[in-house]
Amino acid sequence: MAGFADEVAALRGTRSATLRDLLTHPPFSRLLAAMTVSSFGDWVGFVAVTALVARLGRTPGGAAFAVSGVMIARMLPAILFGPFAGAIVDRLDRKQVMIVADVARAAMYSSMPFLGELWAIYLLSFAIECLSLLWTPARDASLPRLVPRRQLANANSIGLITAYGTLPFGGAAFAALAGVAEGLSARVPYLGARPEALALWADAGTFLFSAVMLTGVPIRTPAARRAARVDLTLIGRDIVEGLRFLREHPLARAMTTGIVVAFSAVGAVLALGPVFATQTLGAGSAGWGVLVTAFGVGMGVGMAAVSRAARAAEIDHVFSWSLLAAAATLFVLASMPNLSLASVLAVVLGFFCGATWVSGYVLLQENVPDEYRGRTFGSLTVLGRLGLFVSLVAFPALAAIYGDHEAYVGGQRLDLSGTRLALATVGLGVIAAGILTRLGLRRHRLSKPVPLTLVPRLRRPPAAGLFVVFEGVEGSGKGTQIERAAAFLRERGYDVLVTREPGGTEVGEALRELLLSVDTGRLEPRAEALLFAAARAQHVATVIRPALAEGKVVLCDRYVDSSLAYQGWGRGLGEQDVLTLNVWATQGLFPDLVILLHLEPEEGLRRIGRAPDRIEAEGPGFLDKVSDAYLRIAEEHPERFVVVDAGRPEEEVAAAVREALLRLLKEREENHPEGAG
């Protein structure tokens, strides 16, 4: 997958995606700022709320009960409402959901210092977690529409690192703010009585910051969902459909199982770790801190390593082998005799857990259709938290049931404490789940058609001329703008050839009539893709390549990207197979520039002053997919795409097209001065 994407990017003249590209990509950088600051605030708030309820609990026993109560209040929403949250997210504007959730959480956290009753704090904690249930799947479902597909692994790695990597900083910030509150208590007695107040208000500020940053993130809502309304009967249907999708989709089922098991394993480590460090290893409370730090370091490295690993292996292999390796590491960790060796294994365990989470999220985002994505991540949130909750309760009980034992083998004493046995049990359980997950992924692979293989060692062919393609949905004004662009170039002394697809040759025009005539009726999508590719192969070989060799500027109405949008995304054939077919048909010829005239499909259909052809007659739903696909493709290859708002007046569109052409001509003159003019 990675090699294919890199080779096609090279053919297009697009440089490979890098982590720096992602971090400087304005939409993602704003989302990252929102995620980082709000995650930091979340951990500050978590520590502050537990400190607040512990103080209100008064006695040691009451404090323990109070902290348990707030943990239950935070867990319950995911168990009770998780599936509803995902279904709601799928029917609303995801950006608005995230902003409203941030503002509401800010208001709730800022009010907590004024509350003196545990039940009120439990209620607010419950409500805050309900809002978090909406925010998280909305973000996860939006990410594939916000960053290029090649950057999903990097984006998920960074997202999870910000979510969990800010934990130690949150604890330190709470300690600092509590110290400031104590220092100000003489002047402000209110802070002396409520040392958590500053931390809670700071937490509220981080959510407000997140909301402000999100206002500038262009999270597009698919047109097909814009008219949707929140209807309880429809939401119920969505939940049933989502559960059916998880049950019937081998990859989604396997991935969900694997990720939930990984969460459960982490829950078991968190539940058993303190006893394992302090009593089994005799390392005290500081030893537990060392193990947590080691696990966190390994997890961060593992999350960051997924993108590089995906270049050497398929992402589903990265996921399944990481899960199995984590299980084996956990099994070995249980037998470690001292803190030093246990810390090394904790780093390794964290590495494979981090890799499992990131690769699992990437696989789900790449393979789950957009209409199911919100409820899929909602279900994942529910099941993950449920697994975490069960682990926190079940494995300490299992350790107690096992009890502490010892055995002698060859005169050597073996410590078989209940904690070690429980950790080993977790490892065995994860190994079993990992094997089942791998079998599920294998079934998914077998159920998919074998992808085409890219023609080896293709290189972008040299050309004396320039190749410019105009793309867009029906009614976007491609024909008009091509005529104006041709006149503009001819005035500047360029030899211009105007052509179109399908068409441009006798064979192409005959295939055009067949493909667009409503009398043709329904075509099998693969047959349709092959016919477009056949027309394109003839067109490139007999018209476009000869014209480029003569130094002409070729302006073409549609080309390869139309097949990617219409057949790859609209018909659901998949981008890779359609792209590979067309790379073979054109022998690697990609345009120097693609001008995408972006227009909402509804407006385009209104502009057409004739009866719709066979493709146009597919209706708004199909064309919405095509329009969204065009934007995704353009975002993947920004160096070779110019997106122009075709809803503007014709003269403004023409001016934008001329500006794009002038930039291309200037670039060509600078790089190839002998071929200018």
XYZ file of C-alpha atoms in Angstrom:
677
model
C 0.000 0.000 0.000
C 2.673 2.495 0.968
C 4.888 1.650 -2.001
C 1.942 1.951 -4.370
C 1.003 5.370 -3.002
C 4.592 6.601 -3.154
C 5.086 5.437 -6.759
C 1.849 7.026 -7.936
C 2.777 10.230 -6.109
C 6.061 10.210 -8.024
C 4.228 9.685 -11.314
C 1.999 12.650 -10.511
C 4.984 14.801 -9.669
C 3.919 14.990 -6.021
C 6.540 14.617 -3.313
C 6.007 11.984 -0.628
C 4.062 12.888 2.507
C 6.122 13.619 5.611
C 5.367 14.234 9.265
C 6.390 17.845 8.758
C 3.791 18.186 5.990
C 1.122 16.970 8.399
C 2.168 19.243 11.252
C 2.198 22.275 8.954
C -1.115 21.324 7.300
C -3.293 24.186 8.662
C -6.523 22.216 9.278
C -4.715 19.440 11.138
C -2.415 21.809 13.030
C -5.467 23.620 14.433
C -7.134 20.324 15.350
C -3.876 19.156 16.927
C -3.676 22.320 19.028
C -7.266 21.757 20.168
C -6.599 18.083 20.981
C -3.325 18.720 22.797
C -4.547 21.543 25.009
C -7.908 19.916 25.812
C -6.232 16.535 26.547
C -3.817 18.288 28.876
C -6.766 20.014 30.532
C -8.640 16.724 30.719
C -5.876 15.187 32.823
C -5.656 18.306 34.992
C -9.417 18.073 35.495
C -9.300 14.337 36.200
C -6.770 14.784 39.003
C -8.579 17.877 40.307
C -11.989 16.188 40.434
C -10.633 13.123 42.236
C -8.893 15.430 44.726
C -12.108 17.420 45.173
C -14.316 14.404 45.896
C -11.639 12.903 48.159
C -11.662 16.128 50.194
C -15.447 16.096 50.344
C -15.350 12.457 51.489
C -13.655 13.687 54.703
C -12.661 10.308 56.244
C -10.205 7.888 54.553
C -12.981 5.383 53.982
C -15.315 8.093 52.772
C -12.647 9.463 50.428
C -12.100 6.048 48.847
C -15.842 5.658 48.402
C -16.122 9.153 46.911
C -13.338 8.520 44.383
C -14.936 5.204 43.401
C -18.211 7.039 42.893
C -16.728 9.574 40.504
C -14.978 6.789 38.549
C -18.305 4.996 38.156
C -19.943 8.260 37.060
C -17.267 8.631 34.370
C -17.619 5.037 33.162
C -21.408 4.737 33.079
C -22.138 7.025 30.092
C -20.010 4.908 27.765
C -21.764 1.753 28.878
C -25.279 3.214 28.742
C -25.202 5.629 25.816
C -22.154 4.819 23.701
C -24.009 3.359 20.685
C -26.453 6.286 20.710
C -23.556 8.751 20.702
C -22.043 7.229 17.577
C -25.385 7.184 15.781
C -26.074 10.816 16.731
C -22.648 11.873 15.460
C -23.416 10.232 12.109
C -26.527 12.398 11.742
C -25.182 15.795 12.827
C -22.554 18.292 11.757
C -19.471 16.830 13.450
C -17.709 20.162 13.805
C -20.686 21.718 15.588
C -20.937 18.673 17.862
C -17.304 19.102 18.920
C -17.575 22.852 19.522
C -20.800 22.593 21.550
C -19.338 19.735 23.600
C -16.212 21.777 24.382
C -18.156 24.872 25.447
C -20.550 22.845 27.599
C -17.703 20.971 29.308
C -15.947 24.266 30.013
C -19.078 25.584 31.733
C -19.452 22.431 33.828
C -15.834 22.292 34.980
C -15.834 25.992 35.869
C -18.894 25.484 38.099
C -17.477 22.546 40.085
C -15.564 24.610 42.689
C -18.880 26.134 43.776
C -20.443 22.735 44.498
C -20.215 21.221 47.946
C -22.204 18.022 47.466
C -20.849 14.772 46.077
C -24.044 13.963 44.198
C -23.787 17.234 42.244
C -20.191 16.497 41.224
C -21.178 12.957 40.226
C -23.967 14.377 38.086
C -21.658 16.864 36.356
C -19.008 14.175 35.824
C -21.652 11.968 34.240
C -22.761 14.808 31.937
C -19.172 15.686 31.007
C -18.492 12.094 29.985
C -21.689 12.057 27.916
C -20.339 15.044 25.978
C -16.946 13.353 25.635
C -18.761 10.388 24.096
C -19.919 12.708 21.314
C -16.629 14.601 20.901
C -14.327 11.593 20.517
C -16.143 9.682 17.731
C -16.834 12.995 15.969
C -13.093 13.670 15.881
C -12.145 10.117 14.886
C -14.773 10.020 12.141
C -13.715 13.434 10.796
C -10.007 12.717 10.594
C -10.131 10.810 7.258
C -11.903 13.805 5.697
C -9.401 16.247 7.169
C -6.020 14.758 6.228
C -4.806 12.908 3.135
C -5.128 9.145 3.334
C -1.343 8.771 3.232
C -1.167 10.745 6.489
C -3.749 8.797 8.520
C -1.141 6.715 10.366
C 0.832 9.835 11.296
C -2.336 11.691 12.326
C -3.546 8.865 14.570
C -0.093 8.445 16.108
C 0.080 12.122 16.989
C -3.516 12.155 18.232
C -3.010 9.247 20.622
C 0.329 10.629 21.806
C -1.329 13.935 22.709
C -4.198 12.100 24.414
C -2.047 9.927 26.667
C 1.313 11.690 26.608
C -0.079 14.718 28.442
C -0.977 12.627 31.529
C 2.208 13.347 33.535
C 2.073 17.036 32.597
C -1.543 17.212 33.751
C -0.627 15.798 37.145
C 2.293 18.199 37.490
C 0.121 21.157 36.466
C -2.485 20.260 39.088
C 0.194 20.059 41.768
C 1.544 23.467 40.731
C -1.889 25.104 40.616
C -2.853 23.583 43.959
C 0.378 25.015 45.387
C -0.456 28.442 43.989
C -3.939 28.227 45.504
C -2.442 27.348 48.866
C -0.002 30.256 48.591
C -2.850 32.659 47.860
C -5.097 31.280 50.593
C -4.105 33.996 53.073
C -5.260 36.707 50.673
C -8.069 34.693 49.077
C -9.605 32.437 51.750
C -11.899 30.925 49.114
C -8.885 29.238 47.469
C -7.674 27.938 50.800
C -10.966 26.143 51.311
C -11.063 24.929 47.689
C -7.479 24.239 46.522
C -8.779 22.490 43.379
C -10.501 25.614 42.053
C -7.620 27.046 40.008
C -6.996 23.697 38.324
C -10.677 23.265 37.447
C -10.891 26.774 36.003
C -7.698 26.179 34.025
C -9.283 22.984 32.701
C -12.356 24.962 31.630
C -10.062 27.381 29.810
C -8.477 24.551 27.818
C -11.883 23.459 26.529
C -12.727 27.019 25.498
C -9.395 27.197 23.674
C -10.251 23.947 21.899
C -13.633 25.315 20.808
C -12.011 28.456 19.390
C -9.431 26.426 17.458
C -12.109 24.129 16.039
C -13.972 27.063 14.509
C -11.110 27.350 12.024
C -10.960 23.648 11.137
C -12.728 22.944 7.801
C -14.469 19.705 8.735
C -16.819 19.159 5.807
C -20.115 17.416 6.396
C -20.953 15.059 3.509
C -23.774 16.560 1.499
C -25.783 13.377 1.812
C -26.007 13.937 5.589
C -26.635 17.672 5.657
C -30.383 17.342 5.572
C -30.464 14.646 8.250
C -32.400 15.333 11.441
C -32.110 13.748 14.856
C -34.981 11.288 14.942
C -35.053 8.698 17.726
C -36.531 6.050 15.451
C -33.827 6.697 12.853
C -31.137 6.658 15.536
C -32.452 3.317 16.751
C -32.289 2.027 13.200
C -28.751 3.400 12.853
C -27.645 1.562 15.996
C -29.074 -1.716 14.722
C -27.436 -1.167 11.325
C -24.141 -0.292 12.998
C -24.169 -3.451 15.118
C -25.101 -5.479 12.040
C -22.232 -3.845 10.177
C -19.780 -4.827 12.929
C -21.151 -8.360 12.947
C -21.096 -8.844 9.180
C -17.947 -6.886 8.252
C -14.951 -9.187 8.952
C -12.396 -6.412 9.181
C -14.458 -4.107 11.428
C -15.294 -7.028 13.714
C -11.685 -8.189 13.903
C -10.326 -4.692 14.468
C -12.860 -3.858 17.171
C -12.081 -7.111 18.968
C -8.355 -6.474 18.834
C -8.513 -2.863 20.013
C -10.909 -3.688 22.860
C -8.650 -6.539 23.984
C -5.680 -4.148 23.939
C -7.626 -1.695 26.121
C -8.578 -4.533 28.463
C -4.950 -5.610 28.754
C -3.937 -2.078 29.705
C -6.749 -2.057 32.268
C -5.406 -5.271 33.753
C -1.907 -3.790 33.994
C -3.267 -0.654 35.682
C -5.239 -2.783 38.143
C -2.472 -5.275 38.949
C 0.547 -3.024 38.455
C 0.617 -1.270 41.841
C 0.543 -4.572 43.736
C 3.003 -6.167 41.285
C 5.487 -3.304 41.767
C 5.115 -2.696 45.495
C 4.618 -6.220 46.842
C 5.652 -8.803 44.249
C 8.801 -6.927 43.172
C 9.236 -5.114 46.505
C 9.948 -1.817 44.722
C 7.548 0.386 46.679
C 5.348 3.164 45.302
C 8.289 4.637 43.405
C 8.607 1.334 41.566
C 5.053 1.641 40.322
C 5.875 5.128 39.056
C 8.893 3.746 37.202
C 6.766 1.059 35.525
C 4.109 3.596 34.483
C 6.774 5.889 33.034
C 8.421 3.003 31.177
C 5.093 1.884 29.742
C 4.263 5.451 28.681
C 7.614 5.912 26.934
C 7.195 2.647 25.058
C 3.637 3.512 24.076
C 4.700 6.875 22.667
C 7.489 5.304 20.622
C 5.162 2.553 19.387
C 2.534 5.051 18.273
C 5.129 7.097 16.429
C 6.646 4.020 14.758
C 3.478 2.807 13.034
C 3.812 5.047 10.004
C 7.357 3.827 9.338
C 6.371 0.198 9.930
C 3.492 0.537 7.455
C 6.016 1.318 4.714
C 7.608 -2.097 5.189
C 4.459 -4.174 5.780
C 0.704 -4.035 5.272
C -1.005 -2.119 8.075
C -3.209 -5.101 9.014
C -0.060 -7.194 9.555
C 1.343 -4.434 11.761
C -1.856 -4.554 13.823
C -2.152 -8.317 14.275
C 1.522 -8.949 14.986
C 1.684 -6.018 17.414
C -1.265 -7.446 19.332
C 0.322 -10.902 19.529
C 3.684 -9.421 20.508
C 2.023 -7.384 23.275
C 0.411 -10.554 24.608
C 3.698 -12.452 24.609
C 5.453 -9.537 26.313
C 2.792 -9.395 29.017
C 3.239 -13.111 29.659
C 7.012 -12.653 30.044
C 6.583 -9.523 32.186
C 4.683 -11.577 34.748
C 7.815 -13.677 35.388
C 10.297 -10.827 35.891
C 12.182 -11.081 39.214
C 13.124 -7.416 39.711
C 12.152 -3.866 38.808
C 14.967 -3.321 36.300
C 13.970 -6.221 34.058
C 10.269 -5.464 34.545
C 10.851 -1.868 33.419
C 12.501 -3.039 30.203
C 9.542 -5.319 29.492
C 7.140 -2.471 30.334
C 8.745 -0.358 27.596
C 8.326 -3.219 25.119
C 4.728 -3.796 26.215
C 3.911 -0.106 25.813
C 5.509 -0.096 22.357
C 3.325 -2.912 21.057
C 0.154 -1.588 22.740
C 0.719 1.822 21.136
C 1.334 0.246 17.733
C -1.832 -1.848 18.098
C -4.023 1.150 18.895
C -2.738 3.362 16.081
C -2.749 0.689 13.365
C -6.224 -0.410 14.454
C -7.627 3.107 14.221
C -6.023 3.609 10.805
C -7.525 0.380 9.466
C -10.998 1.302 10.689
C -10.798 4.828 9.279
C -9.606 3.564 5.900
C -12.127 0.748 5.543
C -15.333 1.786 7.328
C -17.706 3.768 5.068
C -18.294 7.350 6.173
C -21.969 6.725 6.957
C -20.996 4.045 9.517
C -17.839 5.679 10.843
C -19.343 7.658 13.722
C -21.307 4.756 15.193
C -18.349 2.407 14.675
C -16.058 4.617 16.734
C -18.885 5.175 19.210
C -19.228 1.417 19.664
C -15.452 1.129 19.942
C -15.449 3.739 22.717
C -18.159 1.866 24.599
C -16.567 -1.552 24.260
C -13.098 -0.207 25.052
C -14.246 1.467 28.254
C -16.334 -1.542 29.187
C -13.285 -3.761 28.731
C -11.211 -1.346 30.796
C -13.859 -1.299 33.537
C -14.175 -5.098 33.638
C -10.393 -5.462 33.804
C -10.113 -3.004 36.691
C -12.621 -5.073 38.653
C -12.004 -8.645 37.501
C -8.242 -9.116 37.526
C -7.552 -7.981 41.104
C -10.291 -10.413 42.134
C -8.665 -13.126 40.007
C -5.311 -12.465 41.690
C -6.971 -12.884 45.086
C -8.596 -16.139 43.968
C -5.265 -17.517 42.763
C -3.537 -16.591 46.021
C 0.220 -16.566 46.604
C 2.168 -19.770 46.013
C 5.711 -20.883 45.423
C 7.361 -23.843 43.746
C 10.867 -25.274 43.529
C 12.428 -26.459 40.289
C 15.946 -27.827 40.498
C 16.400 -26.188 43.848
C 15.365 -22.790 42.504
C 12.418 -21.044 44.133
C 9.695 -19.820 41.789
C 7.455 -17.021 43.026
C 3.892 -17.827 41.912
C 2.081 -14.899 43.446
C -1.540 -14.291 42.550
C -0.520 -11.095 40.748
C 1.966 -12.943 38.533
C -0.576 -15.642 37.723
C -3.249 -13.057 36.918
C -0.866 -11.164 34.582
C 0.037 -14.433 32.861
C -3.665 -15.170 32.458
C -4.128 -11.786 30.801
C -1.285 -12.630 28.419
C -2.838 -15.969 27.487
C -6.216 -14.322 26.930
C -4.739 -11.655 24.673
C -2.847 -14.315 22.694
C -6.127 -16.151 22.085
C -7.851 -12.916 21.065
C -4.899 -12.018 18.837
C -5.155 -15.329 17.000
C -8.897 -14.826 16.477
C -8.256 -11.282 15.254
C -5.626 -12.496 12.801
C -8.030 -15.127 11.466
C -10.678 -12.413 11.031
C -8.244 -10.237 9.105
C -7.319 -13.220 6.949
C -11.006 -13.814 6.149
C -11.283 -10.151 5.175
C -8.299 -10.465 2.857
C -9.734 -13.582 1.214
C -13.106 -11.886 0.725
C -11.526 -9.031 -1.238
C -10.623 -9.231 -4.912
C -6.881 -9.491 -5.470
C -5.716 -5.947 -6.295
C -4.075 -5.196 -9.589
C -0.319 -4.829 -9.579
C 1.203 -1.536 -10.615
C 3.268 -1.681 -13.798
C 6.862 -1.964 -12.485
C 9.399 0.819 -12.846
C 7.096 3.290 -14.530
C 8.469 6.792 -14.637
C 6.780 10.039 -15.526
C 7.588 10.348 -19.258
C 9.330 13.509 -20.425
C 7.260 15.814 -22.607
C 8.069 19.001 -24.472
C 4.540 20.347 -24.099
C 2.220 20.936 -21.168
C -0.728 18.791 -20.136
C -3.566 20.534 -18.249
C -6.768 18.772 -17.212
C -10.063 20.312 -16.082
C -12.124 18.236 -13.649
C -15.416 18.749 -11.837
C -18.961 17.488 -11.506
C -21.578 18.008 -14.178
C -22.489 21.655 -14.698
C -19.310 23.043 -13.161
C -18.453 24.948 -16.357
C -15.463 22.958 -17.589
C -16.269 23.484 -21.282
C -16.620 27.254 -20.913
C -13.426 27.623 -18.899
C -11.448 25.415 -21.296
C -12.493 27.645 -24.213
C -11.448 30.778 -22.320
C -8.166 29.199 -21.220
C -7.387 28.125 -24.791
C -8.000 31.652 -26.088
C -5.816 33.099 -23.321
C -2.923 30.751 -24.148
C -3.189 31.284 -27.895
C -2.990 35.039 -27.352
C 0.334 34.405 -25.606
C 1.642 32.446 -28.583
C 1.123 28.871 -27.411
C -0.021 26.085 -29.727
C -3.085 24.677 -27.937
C -4.941 21.401 -28.423
C -8.399 21.126 -26.822
C -9.751 17.619 -26.319
C -12.089 15.686 -24.040
C -12.734 12.340 -22.366
C -14.251 10.046 -23.130
C -13.655 11.051 -26.730
C -10.950 12.764 -28.717
C -10.679 9.865 -31.181
C -13.126 7.912 -33.319
C -12.915 5.010 -30.896
C -13.269 7.352 -27.937
C -16.312 9.124 -29.347
C -18.018 5.792 -30.040
C -17.327 4.686 -26.485
C -18.549 8.070 -25.212
C -21.907 7.515 -26.883
C -22.133 4.057 -25.345
C -21.106 5.207 -21.861
C -23.287 8.320 -21.625
C -26.427 7.270 -23.487
C -29.375 6.537 -21.226
C -30.346 3.818 -23.711
C -27.299 1.828 -22.607
C -28.908 1.175 -19.250
C -27.017 -0.087 -16.240
C -23.419 -1.176 -16.765
C -21.484 -3.434 -14.450
C -19.121 -0.981 -12.654
C -16.006 -2.907 -13.694
C -17.147 -2.924 -17.302
C -17.736 0.826 -17.081
C -14.247 1.411 -15.653
C -12.671 -0.732 -18.374
C -14.508 1.123 -21.136
C -13.348 4.500 -19.806
C -9.785 3.144 -19.564
C -9.970 1.770 -23.117
C -11.061 5.135 -24.491
C -8.293 6.801 -22.484
C -5.590 4.409 -23.727
C -6.489 5.168 -27.352
C -6.711 8.882 -26.611
C -3.303 9.072 -24.928
C -1.509 6.980 -27.535
C -2.900 8.682 -30.649
C -3.688 12.248 -29.548
C -2.204 13.424 -26.253
C 1.330 11.998 -26.402
C 1.927 13.106 -30.017
C 0.683 16.611 -29.192
C 2.942 16.851 -26.144
C 5.895 15.619 -28.190
C 5.243 18.488 -30.625
C 5.409 20.990 -27.756
C 1.693 21.778 -27.638
C -0.334 22.723 -24.589
C -3.044 20.078 -24.222
C -6.251 21.147 -22.438
C -8.374 18.104 -21.649
C -11.919 17.937 -20.291
C -11.569 15.089 -17.725
C -8.839 12.486 -17.347
C -7.716 9.815 -14.859
C -9.045 11.606 -11.766
C -12.584 11.468 -13.127
C -12.342 7.667 -13.167
C -11.037 7.695 -9.597
C -13.923 9.891 -8.482
C -16.746 8.293 -10.478
C -15.784 4.627 -10.635
C -13.331 4.337 -7.741
C -15.406 6.227 -5.163
C -18.846 6.697 -6.707
C -19.197 3.088 -7.897
C -17.229 1.742 -4.953
C -14.574 -0.098 -6.984
C -11.782 1.317 -4.859
C -9.215 3.944 -5.697
C -6.248 1.582 -5.931
C -7.605 -0.761 -8.597
C -9.040 2.015 -10.759
C -5.831 4.020 -10.491
C -3.653 1.026 -11.337
C -5.805 0.205 -14.352
C -5.437 3.750 -15.643
C -1.704 3.920 -14.935
C -1.390 0.842 -17.154
C -3.725 2.284 -19.809
C -1.851 5.594 -20.008
C 1.605 4.112 -19.305
C 2.079 6.525 -16.453
C 1.093 9.785 -18.127
C -0.266 12.242 -15.560
C -1.058 15.924 -16.174
C 1.208 18.783 -15.188
C -1.791 20.522 -13.640
C -5.350 19.583 -12.718
C -7.814 22.449 -12.331
C -10.732 21.240 -10.225
C -13.823 23.392 -10.702
C -15.586 22.653 -7.433
C -19.358 23.036 -7.394
C -22.052 21.487 -5.248
C -23.736 18.735 -7.309
C -27.234 20.143 -6.745
C -26.201 23.452 -8.299
C -24.472 21.660 -11.162
C -27.594 19.693 -12.020
C -29.627 22.910 -11.977
C -27.232 24.486 -14.471
C -27.552 21.710 -17.051
C -29.904 22.921 -19.757
C -30.662 19.529 -21.274
C -31.834 16.074 -20.361
C -29.326 14.332 -18.066
C -27.059 11.665 -19.530
C -26.655 8.202 -18.006
C -24.098 9.351 -15.411
C -25.928 12.565 -14.503
C -29.136 10.567 -14.042
C -27.563 8.721 -11.088
C -28.846 11.522 -8.858
C -27.509 13.694 -6.018
C -26.395 10.859 -3.707
C -23.993 9.428 -6.269
C -22.729 12.848 -7.326
C -22.178 13.850 -3.682
C -19.717 10.955 -3.352
C -18.006 12.061 -6.557
C -17.700 15.668 -5.380
C -16.240 14.621 -2.039
C -13.838 12.240 -3.809
C -12.514 15.015 -6.029
C -11.643 17.097 -2.970
C -9.926 14.149 -1.290
C -7.830 13.463 -4.389
C -6.888 17.133 -4.675
C -5.797 17.166 -1.047
C -3.604 14.105 -1.622
C -1.687 15.899 -4.394
C -1.752 19.637 -3.635
C 1.309 20.417 -5.758
C -0.491 19.387 -8.957
C -4.053 20.479 -8.164
C -5.722 23.874 -8.101
C -9.225 23.959 -6.635
C -11.387 26.800 -7.955
C -14.803 27.683 -6.549
C -16.994 27.282 -9.633
C -19.929 28.854 -7.816
C -18.407 32.299 -8.294
C -19.156 34.488 -11.341
C -17.740 33.177 -14.600
C -15.172 35.977 -14.955
C -13.808 35.384 -11.442
C -13.453 31.677 -12.183
C -11.659 32.490 -15.448
C -9.278 34.826 -13.602
C -8.421 32.074 -11.115
C -7.807 29.648 -13.991
C -5.547 32.157 -15.755
C -3.573 32.695 -12.553
C -3.037 28.934 -12.194
C -1.926 28.646 -15.820
C 0.506 31.546 -15.469
C 2.101 29.907 -12.425
C 2.502 26.668 -14.368
C 3.999 28.466 -17.370
C 6.412 30.380 -15.157
C 7.487 27.151 -13.463
C 8.059 25.501 -16.843
C 10.058 28.478 -18.129
C 12.253 28.461 -15.021
C 12.885 24.720 -15.158
C 13.052 24.311 -18.954
C 13.981 27.688 -20.475
C 14.812 26.083 -23.812
C 11.193 24.895 -24.192
C 9.462 28.123 -23.179
C 6.989 29.754 -25.531
